[in-house]
Amino acid sequence: MSALPSDMISHLSAMRLLLSTRRRRRQQQPVADSNCCPTVERACTATLSNTTWFDQLLAVLASEDDHVRYVAVCVVTEAVLGCADDDGDSLAHLIDKILLTITTATGRSPVAAINVLTRVLDAKCDSRRISTVRTCCRHGGEEVGRFTPVANVLDAKTLLMDRLNEQWSDVVNTVACENGTTVAAGRDNYDLIEIVRLWTAVFRSFRSAGSAYRNHDQFFLELPSLEWLLYRTDTESLVWLNTVRLFGGSLQMCTSRTTDDWRTARSVALAECVLTGFTRRRLLYFMGKIASGFGPNNGRMRVLLQETVLLAMRSLRAFVAGKSRMLDSEDNRDTAVTTMIRNVVDCLDSYVKASTLYTTDVEFCRWSVRLMSDRDDATIECLTCALDIADAVPDAQSLLDPFAGFAELLECVSYEPDVLLDYLISDESDFLRYALRVLKAACRDALRFFYSFGTGLDDAMGLLIRLRLKMLRLHENRVFPYNVMPIAKLLQRCDELYTKIVS
């Protein structure tokens, strides 16, 4: 593949178009569909089964030309995804060669190869059902072929996750190891950025695929190897931010599924390690240092604080959930957990109010919602974490006050029922589950719920009443995506309690 950069880009772009067209066509229709071009199928199959071609393609990942390297990354990604539909062991060979490139190659190749794996994990429509079993029937006197859909056992993501789990220690030690003072020789921030992105994509895939991926222990075991990135002033700002997101994503996964004792212990250890960084103010100190690296871009500083607060809330939730399963004595559990919650909340609250990162004069449970208000998913997750923690540790109610957080949410949306209606319909956040839980809690403790709204009580109840009427109207017209009656009944009960108290 030795050629001028422009010729190389043209060649790679043509191959990328060929492979992506074939993959998308297969996603939309059976492989045996008469509309498939036999010439394209033969060309792609011959190319993907040619090991020499793939070795040459991987060599292009070391190109010094950024554009050539980018297109090569796209072609390798399409090759891996395209092999998922083919019989044989081509896919396994491609993945193994990519991993070998990461662990043994030098220069730019490892970073580009990591980028390929991230793209594969983030690709959509990989795990579809394909046509492989042929049967025959007669139509108009002629024999017609039919193909019965069966599950694709060579799903690219599943195989990639298994291979990654087996070699993850080597990948991490090659790309992001630390000898006490410096990053591994020959490595730079691009290596760290890409490995953190890949690691985050791994946990994102776990959350979206549920129990499809069973082998993931190694991804948790190696996480402490990146902790040093959070406590160095020479860590690049984007690397620090993405590392915070990575730790938060791993803790989010720990609490989103049933875990065994080993994983529970690992999640508690990780959460406790992060929370210790908060209580000793080391994490907050370095967050301030990193924030200065963003310069006058206040938007980036806000995102930095958002991710740090989310990490704290996810860590507290994982810590509480794990301690509940690990400690036999409820008194010992509540004392240790309540102390940790109080220390983390106090440190966050005092640090933010004393700094210039975010201006606020209200308690943590309210300003954390205001801070997240421009991100729906983060807002709802922060509120859900507070509710989870308060439900598990009643003594933490005053520290995280889920009702005050809900009241702040209604104020942030200017008491507009259409905004909450959009939350209930959208799949971008888990607002429905959160709303059901907080309204059930409100019906059990109505006085404290109404007290949390202060002078905004009438506006809040007006919103909830109008929201219920809108939901019922959409339900009657059969345009709501699910049965609204459970939440509508809770809203009605809140209205009845409100009327009773007011009268």
PDB file of C-alpha atoms in Angstrom, residues 206-428:
ATOM      1  CA  PHE A 206     -22.014  -3.375  29.647  1.00  0.00           C
ATOM      2  CA  ARG A 207     -24.842  -1.049  30.647  1.00  0.00           C
ATOM      3  CA  SER A 208     -26.561  -1.219  27.259  1.00  0.00           C
ATOM      4  CA  ALA A 209     -26.162  -4.954  26.674  1.00  0.00           C
ATOM      5  CA  GLY A 210     -27.187  -6.206  30.112  1.00  0.00           C
ATOM      6  CA  SER A 211     -26.073  -9.804  30.689  1.00  0.00           C
ATOM      7  CA  ALA A 212     -24.799 -10.392  27.132  1.00  0.00           C
ATOM      8  CA  TYR A 213     -21.210  -9.868  28.300  1.00  0.00           C
ATOM      9  CA  ARG A 214     -20.286 -12.177  31.132  1.00  0.00           C
ATOM     10  CA  ASN A 215     -16.519 -11.742  31.220  1.00  0.00           C
ATOM     11  CA  HIS A 216     -15.621  -8.374  32.669  1.00  0.00           C
ATOM     12  CA  ASP A 217     -13.694  -8.971  35.897  1.00  0.00           C
ATOM     13  CA  GLN A 218     -10.402  -7.752  34.461  1.00  0.00           C
ATOM     14  CA  PHE A 219     -11.841  -4.360  33.545  1.00  0.00           C
ATOM     15  CA  PHE A 220     -12.558  -3.736  37.243  1.00  0.00           C
ATOM     16  CA  LEU A 221      -9.305  -5.199  38.520  1.00  0.00           C
ATOM     17  CA  GLU A 222      -7.190  -2.832  36.441  1.00  0.00           C
ATOM     18  CA  LEU A 223      -9.079   0.378  37.327  1.00  0.00           C
ATOM     19  CA  PRO A 224      -6.783   1.305  40.263  1.00  0.00           C
ATOM     20  CA  SER A 225      -3.907   1.508  37.765  1.00  0.00           C
ATOM     21  CA  LEU A 226      -5.366   4.808  36.512  1.00  0.00           C
ATOM     22  CA  GLU A 227      -6.013   6.413  39.895  1.00  0.00           C
ATOM     23  CA  TRP A 228      -2.682   8.268  39.746  1.00  0.00           C
ATOM     24  CA  LEU A 229      -4.025  10.332  36.834  1.00  0.00           C
ATOM     25  CA  LEU A 230      -6.423  12.064  39.233  1.00  0.00           C
ATOM     26  CA  TYR A 231      -3.678  13.203  41.591  1.00  0.00           C
ATOM     27  CA  ARG A 232      -1.069  14.824  39.362  1.00  0.00           C
ATOM     28  CA  THR A 233      -0.915  18.426  38.309  1.00  0.00           C
ATOM     29  CA  ASP A 234       0.678  17.545  34.979  1.00  0.00           C
ATOM     30  CA  THR A 235      -2.289  15.401  33.901  1.00  0.00           C
ATOM     31  CA  GLU A 236      -3.800  16.980  30.795  1.00  0.00           C
ATOM     32  CA  SER A 237      -7.217  18.533  31.507  1.00  0.00           C
ATOM     33  CA  LEU A 238      -9.139  16.340  29.067  1.00  0.00           C
ATOM     34  CA  VAL A 239      -7.439  13.195  30.365  1.00  0.00           C
ATOM     35  CA  TRP A 240      -8.412  14.124  33.941  1.00  0.00           C
ATOM     36  CA  LEU A 241     -12.022  14.793  32.948  1.00  0.00           C
ATOM     37  CA  ASN A 242     -12.350  11.543  31.008  1.00  0.00           C
ATOM     38  CA  THR A 243     -10.764   9.592  33.869  1.00  0.00           C
ATOM     39  CA  VAL A 244     -13.411  10.977  36.231  1.00  0.00           C
ATOM     40  CA  ARG A 245     -16.056   9.884  33.716  1.00  0.00           C
ATOM     41  CA  LEU A 246     -14.480   6.427  33.523  1.00  0.00           C
ATOM     42  CA  PHE A 247     -14.543   5.895  37.293  1.00  0.00           C
ATOM     43  CA  GLY A 248     -18.101   7.216  37.400  1.00  0.00           C
ATOM     44  CA  GLY A 249     -19.172   4.888  34.590  1.00  0.00           C
ATOM     45  CA  SER A 250     -17.704   1.858  36.334  1.00  0.00           C
ATOM     46  CA  LEU A 251     -19.520   2.706  39.573  1.00  0.00           C
ATOM     47  CA  GLN A 252     -22.718   3.329  37.634  1.00  0.00           C
ATOM     48  CA  MET A 253     -22.460  -0.191  36.267  1.00  0.00           C
ATOM     49  CA  CYS A 254     -21.767  -1.685  39.705  1.00  0.00           C
ATOM     50  CA  THR A 255     -25.112  -0.465  41.011  1.00  0.00           C
ATOM     51  CA  SER A 256     -27.142  -1.171  37.872  1.00  0.00           C
ATOM     52  CA  ARG A 257     -27.077  -4.960  38.148  1.00  0.00           C
ATOM     53  CA  THR A 258     -27.058  -7.771  40.685  1.00  0.00           C
ATOM     54  CA  THR A 259     -23.489  -8.508  41.662  1.00  0.00           C
ATOM     55  CA  ASP A 260     -21.847 -11.355  43.534  1.00  0.00           C
ATOM     56  CA  ASP A 261     -19.742 -10.974  46.688  1.00  0.00           C
ATOM     57  CA  TRP A 262     -16.492 -10.508  44.756  1.00  0.00           C
ATOM     58  CA  ARG A 263     -17.847  -7.709  42.579  1.00  0.00           C
ATOM     59  CA  THR A 264     -19.596  -6.140  45.554  1.00  0.00           C
ATOM     60  CA  ALA A 265     -16.297  -6.037  47.420  1.00  0.00           C
ATOM     61  CA  ARG A 266     -14.535  -4.561  44.385  1.00  0.00           C
ATOM     62  CA  SER A 267     -17.192  -1.873  43.902  1.00  0.00           C
ATOM     63  CA  VAL A 268     -17.089  -0.926  47.594  1.00  0.00           C
ATOM     64  CA  ALA A 269     -13.297  -0.764  47.524  1.00  0.00           C
ATOM     65  CA  LEU A 270     -13.336   1.441  44.431  1.00  0.00           C
ATOM     66  CA  ALA A 271     -16.083   3.673  45.822  1.00  0.00           C
ATOM     67  CA  GLU A 272     -14.296   3.990  49.173  1.00  0.00           C
ATOM     68  CA  CYS A 273     -11.068   4.880  47.393  1.00  0.00           C
ATOM     69  CA  VAL A 274     -12.812   7.660  45.436  1.00  0.00           C
ATOM     70  CA  LEU A 275     -14.695   8.932  48.482  1.00  0.00           C
ATOM     71  CA  THR A 276     -11.466   9.090  50.479  1.00  0.00           C
ATOM     72  CA  GLY A 277     -10.160  11.401  47.765  1.00  0.00           C
ATOM     73  CA  PHE A 278     -13.122  13.674  48.481  1.00  0.00           C
ATOM     74  CA  THR A 279     -12.952  13.590  52.265  1.00  0.00           C
ATOM     75  CA  ARG A 280      -9.220  14.333  52.253  1.00  0.00           C
ATOM     76  CA  ARG A 281      -9.920  17.058  49.672  1.00  0.00           C
ATOM     77  CA  ARG A 282      -7.217  15.720  47.360  1.00  0.00           C
ATOM     78  CA  LEU A 283      -9.676  15.154  44.527  1.00  0.00           C
ATOM     79  CA  LEU A 284     -11.192  18.610  44.968  1.00  0.00           C
ATOM     80  CA  TYR A 285      -7.748  20.218  45.117  1.00  0.00           C
ATOM     81  CA  PHE A 286      -6.688  18.658  41.834  1.00  0.00           C
ATOM     82  CA  MET A 287     -10.063  19.425  40.276  1.00  0.00           C
ATOM     83  CA  GLY A 288      -9.370  23.098  40.983  1.00  0.00           C
ATOM     84  CA  LYS A 289      -5.911  22.805  39.447  1.00  0.00           C
ATOM     85  CA  ILE A 290      -7.281  21.066  36.368  1.00  0.00           C
ATOM     86  CA  ALA A 291     -10.070  23.635  36.037  1.00  0.00           C
ATOM     87  CA  SER A 292      -7.485  26.364  35.620  1.00  0.00           C
ATOM     88  CA  GLY A 293      -6.190  24.451  32.608  1.00  0.00           C
ATOM     89  CA  PHE A 294      -9.432  25.090  30.761  1.00  0.00           C
ATOM     90  CA  GLY A 295      -8.806  28.830  30.913  1.00  0.00           C
ATOM     91  CA  PRO A 296     -11.725  31.244  30.641  1.00  0.00           C
ATOM     92  CA  ASN A 297     -14.011  28.590  29.144  1.00  0.00           C
ATOM     93  CA  ASN A 298     -16.616  28.501  31.911  1.00  0.00           C
ATOM     94  CA  GLY A 299     -18.623  25.872  30.029  1.00  0.00           C
ATOM     95  CA  ARG A 300     -15.805  23.360  30.397  1.00  0.00           C
ATOM     96  CA  MET A 301     -15.365  24.256  34.063  1.00  0.00           C
ATOM     97  CA  ARG A 302     -19.051  23.601  34.656  1.00  0.00           C
ATOM     98  CA  VAL A 303     -18.799  20.200  32.961  1.00  0.00           C
ATOM     99  CA  LEU A 304     -15.768  19.406  35.111  1.00  0.00           C
ATOM    100  CA  LEU A 305     -17.698  20.172  38.297  1.00  0.00           C
ATOM    101  CA  GLN A 306     -20.748  18.268  37.038  1.00  0.00           C
ATOM    102  CA  GLU A 307     -18.732  15.108  36.402  1.00  0.00           C
ATOM    103  CA  THR A 308     -16.977  15.415  39.765  1.00  0.00           C
ATOM    104  CA  VAL A 309     -20.278  15.735  41.645  1.00  0.00           C
ATOM    105  CA  LEU A 310     -21.726  12.822  39.650  1.00  0.00           C
ATOM    106  CA  LEU A 311     -18.687  10.744  40.599  1.00  0.00           C
ATOM    107  CA  ALA A 312     -19.288  11.576  44.259  1.00  0.00           C
ATOM    108  CA  MET A 313     -22.979  10.632  44.084  1.00  0.00           C
ATOM    109  CA  ARG A 314     -22.307   7.380  42.207  1.00  0.00           C
ATOM    110  CA  SER A 315     -19.556   6.502  44.664  1.00  0.00           C
ATOM    111  CA  LEU A 316     -21.825   7.145  47.646  1.00  0.00           C
ATOM    112  CA  ARG A 317     -24.586   5.012  46.124  1.00  0.00           C
ATOM    113  CA  ALA A 318     -22.183   2.126  45.415  1.00  0.00           C
ATOM    114  CA  PHE A 319     -20.659   2.475  48.887  1.00  0.00           C
ATOM    115  CA  VAL A 320     -24.080   2.408  50.573  1.00  0.00           C
ATOM    116  CA  ALA A 321     -25.349  -0.516  48.490  1.00  0.00           C
ATOM    117  CA  GLY A 322     -22.191  -2.527  49.064  1.00  0.00           C
ATOM    118  CA  LYS A 323     -21.993  -1.877  52.783  1.00  0.00           C
ATOM    119  CA  SER A 324     -25.620  -2.936  53.137  1.00  0.00           C
ATOM    120  CA  ARG A 325     -24.698  -6.358  51.792  1.00  0.00           C
ATOM    121  CA  MET A 326     -21.302  -6.720  53.463  1.00  0.00           C
ATOM    122  CA  LEU A 327     -21.908  -5.593  57.065  1.00  0.00           C
ATOM    123  CA  ASP A 328     -23.964  -7.820  59.346  1.00  0.00           C
ATOM    124  CA  SER A 329     -24.768  -5.202  61.969  1.00  0.00           C
ATOM    125  CA  GLU A 330     -27.216  -2.551  60.824  1.00  0.00           C
ATOM    126  CA  ASP A 331     -25.976  -0.149  63.521  1.00  0.00           C
ATOM    127  CA  ASN A 332     -22.358  -0.459  62.386  1.00  0.00           C
ATOM    128  CA  ARG A 333     -23.394  -0.035  58.775  1.00  0.00           C
ATOM    129  CA  ASP A 334     -25.503   3.063  59.353  1.00  0.00           C
ATOM    130  CA  THR A 335     -22.882   4.739  61.530  1.00  0.00           C
ATOM    131  CA  ALA A 336     -20.018   4.207  59.079  1.00  0.00           C
ATOM    132  CA  VAL A 337     -22.104   5.079  56.032  1.00  0.00           C
ATOM    133  CA  THR A 338     -23.720   8.167  57.558  1.00  0.00           C
ATOM    134  CA  THR A 339     -20.317   9.491  58.588  1.00  0.00           C
ATOM    135  CA  MET A 340     -18.982   8.986  55.068  1.00  0.00           C
ATOM    136  CA  ILE A 341     -22.008  10.680  53.490  1.00  0.00           C
ATOM    137  CA  ARG A 342     -21.756  13.654  55.853  1.00  0.00           C
ATOM    138  CA  ASN A 343     -18.037  14.086  55.239  1.00  0.00           C
ATOM    139  CA  VAL A 344     -18.337  13.929  51.444  1.00  0.00           C
ATOM    140  CA  VAL A 345     -21.313  16.303  51.297  1.00  0.00           C
ATOM    141  CA  ASP A 346     -19.678  18.773  53.696  1.00  0.00           C
ATOM    142  CA  CYS A 347     -16.415  18.750  51.739  1.00  0.00           C
ATOM    143  CA  LEU A 348     -18.161  19.273  48.401  1.00  0.00           C
ATOM    144  CA  ASP A 349     -20.461  21.955  49.745  1.00  0.00           C
ATOM    145  CA  SER A 350     -17.772  23.939  51.548  1.00  0.00           C
ATOM    146  CA  TYR A 351     -15.279  23.674  48.673  1.00  0.00           C
ATOM    147  CA  VAL A 352     -17.705  24.825  45.993  1.00  0.00           C
ATOM    148  CA  LYS A 353     -18.996  27.726  48.076  1.00  0.00           C
ATOM    149  CA  ALA A 354     -15.456  28.845  48.893  1.00  0.00           C
ATOM    150  CA  SER A 355     -14.256  28.606  45.269  1.00  0.00           C
ATOM    151  CA  THR A 356     -15.190  30.486  42.123  1.00  0.00           C
ATOM    152  CA  LEU A 357     -16.128  27.367  40.165  1.00  0.00           C
ATOM    153  CA  TYR A 358     -19.842  27.735  40.842  1.00  0.00           C
ATOM    154  CA  THR A 359     -21.722  30.485  42.639  1.00  0.00           C
ATOM    155  CA  THR A 360     -24.403  29.263  45.041  1.00  0.00           C
ATOM    156  CA  ASP A 361     -25.884  30.087  48.427  1.00  0.00           C
ATOM    157  CA  VAL A 362     -28.195  27.082  48.959  1.00  0.00           C
ATOM    158  CA  GLU A 363     -27.634  23.645  50.446  1.00  0.00           C
ATOM    159  CA  PHE A 364     -25.983  20.797  48.519  1.00  0.00           C
ATOM    160  CA  CYS A 365     -29.183  18.930  47.696  1.00  0.00           C
ATOM    161  CA  ARG A 366     -30.438  22.020  45.823  1.00  0.00           C
ATOM    162  CA  TRP A 367     -27.331  23.440  44.165  1.00  0.00           C
ATOM    163  CA  SER A 368     -26.345  20.011  42.817  1.00  0.00           C
ATOM    164  CA  VAL A 369     -29.652  19.960  40.886  1.00  0.00           C
ATOM    165  CA  ARG A 370     -29.112  23.504  39.615  1.00  0.00           C
ATOM    166  CA  LEU A 371     -25.609  22.554  38.540  1.00  0.00           C
ATOM    167  CA  MET A 372     -26.926  19.642  36.433  1.00  0.00           C
ATOM    168  CA  SER A 373     -29.928  21.523  35.039  1.00  0.00           C
ATOM    169  CA  ASP A 374     -28.543  21.787  31.495  1.00  0.00           C
ATOM    170  CA  ARG A 375     -28.172  17.982  31.271  1.00  0.00           C
ATOM    171  CA  ASP A 376     -31.398  16.028  31.709  1.00  0.00           C
ATOM    172  CA  ASP A 377     -29.760  12.624  32.180  1.00  0.00           C
ATOM    173  CA  ALA A 378     -27.283  13.933  34.757  1.00  0.00           C
ATOM    174  CA  THR A 379     -30.032  15.775  36.645  1.00  0.00           C
ATOM    175  CA  ILE A 380     -32.216  12.690  36.963  1.00  0.00           C
ATOM    176  CA  GLU A 381     -29.303  10.449  37.895  1.00  0.00           C
ATOM    177  CA  CYS A 382     -28.148  12.843  40.583  1.00  0.00           C
ATOM    178  CA  LEU A 383     -31.672  12.956  42.029  1.00  0.00           C
ATOM    179  CA  THR A 384     -32.003   9.162  41.808  1.00  0.00           C
ATOM    180  CA  CYS A 385     -28.697   8.661  43.625  1.00  0.00           C
ATOM    181  CA  ALA A 386     -29.878  10.955  46.427  1.00  0.00           C
ATOM    182  CA  LEU A 387     -33.142   9.003  46.672  1.00  0.00           C
ATOM    183  CA  ASP A 388     -31.332   5.637  46.697  1.00  0.00           C
ATOM    184  CA  ILE A 389     -28.959   6.754  49.430  1.00  0.00           C
ATOM    185  CA  ALA A 390     -31.672   8.354  51.576  1.00  0.00           C
ATOM    186  CA  ASP A 391     -33.888   5.260  51.274  1.00  0.00           C
ATOM    187  CA  ALA A 392     -31.031   2.980  52.345  1.00  0.00           C
ATOM    188  CA  VAL A 393     -29.780   5.264  55.142  1.00  0.00           C
ATOM    189  CA  PRO A 394     -32.627   7.217  56.780  1.00  0.00           C
ATOM    190  CA  ASP A 395     -30.120   9.263  58.817  1.00  0.00           C
ATOM    191  CA  ALA A 396     -28.898  10.763  55.525  1.00  0.00           C
ATOM    192  CA  GLN A 397     -32.295  12.312  54.730  1.00  0.00           C
ATOM    193  CA  SER A 398     -31.293  15.716  56.028  1.00  0.00           C
ATOM    194  CA  LEU A 399     -27.986  15.662  54.112  1.00  0.00           C
ATOM    195  CA  LEU A 400     -29.364  14.787  50.680  1.00  0.00           C
ATOM    196  CA  ASP A 401     -33.106  15.569  51.135  1.00  0.00           C
ATOM    197  CA  PRO A 402     -34.685  13.966  48.030  1.00  0.00           C
ATOM    198  CA  PHE A 403     -37.834  16.096  48.427  1.00  0.00           C
ATOM    199  CA  ALA A 404     -35.823  19.336  48.340  1.00  0.00           C
ATOM    200  CA  GLY A 405     -34.061  18.037  45.226  1.00  0.00           C
ATOM    201  CA  PHE A 406     -37.402  17.359  43.550  1.00  0.00           C
ATOM    202  CA  ALA A 407     -38.646  20.817  44.538  1.00  0.00           C
ATOM    203  CA  GLU A 408     -35.515  22.338  43.000  1.00  0.00           C
ATOM    204  CA  LEU A 409     -36.113  20.365  39.801  1.00  0.00           C
ATOM    205  CA  LEU A 410     -39.612  21.820  39.448  1.00  0.00           C
ATOM    206  CA  GLU A 411     -38.246  25.305  40.002  1.00  0.00           C
ATOM    207  CA  CYS A 412     -35.505  24.727  37.409  1.00  0.00           C
ATOM    208  CA  VAL A 413     -38.118  23.850  34.755  1.00  0.00           C
ATOM    209  CA  SER A 414     -40.075  27.013  35.696  1.00  0.00           C
ATOM    210  CA  TYR A 415     -43.052  24.903  36.821  1.00  0.00           C
ATOM    211  CA  GLU A 416     -43.836  23.961  33.207  1.00  0.00           C
ATOM    212  CA  PRO A 417     -45.701  20.624  32.972  1.00  0.00           C
ATOM    213  CA  ASP A 418     -44.686  20.164  29.329  1.00  0.00           C
ATOM    214  CA  VAL A 419     -41.049  19.764  30.379  1.00  0.00           C
ATOM    215  CA  LEU A 420     -41.885  16.949  32.804  1.00  0.00           C
ATOM    216  CA  LEU A 421     -44.157  15.417  30.167  1.00  0.00           C
ATOM    217  CA  ASP A 422     -41.194  15.354  27.803  1.00  0.00           C
ATOM    218  CA  TYR A 423     -39.082  13.709  30.529  1.00  0.00           C
ATOM    219  CA  LEU A 424     -41.736  11.015  30.949  1.00  0.00           C
ATOM    220  CA  ILE A 425     -41.862  10.247  27.223  1.00  0.00           C
ATOM    221  CA  SER A 426     -38.151  10.531  26.465  1.00  0.00           C
ATOM    222  CA  ASP A 427     -35.817   7.558  26.849  1.00  0.00           C
ATOM    223  CA  GLU A 428     -32.781   9.774  27.467  1.00  0.00           C
TER     224      GLU A 428
END
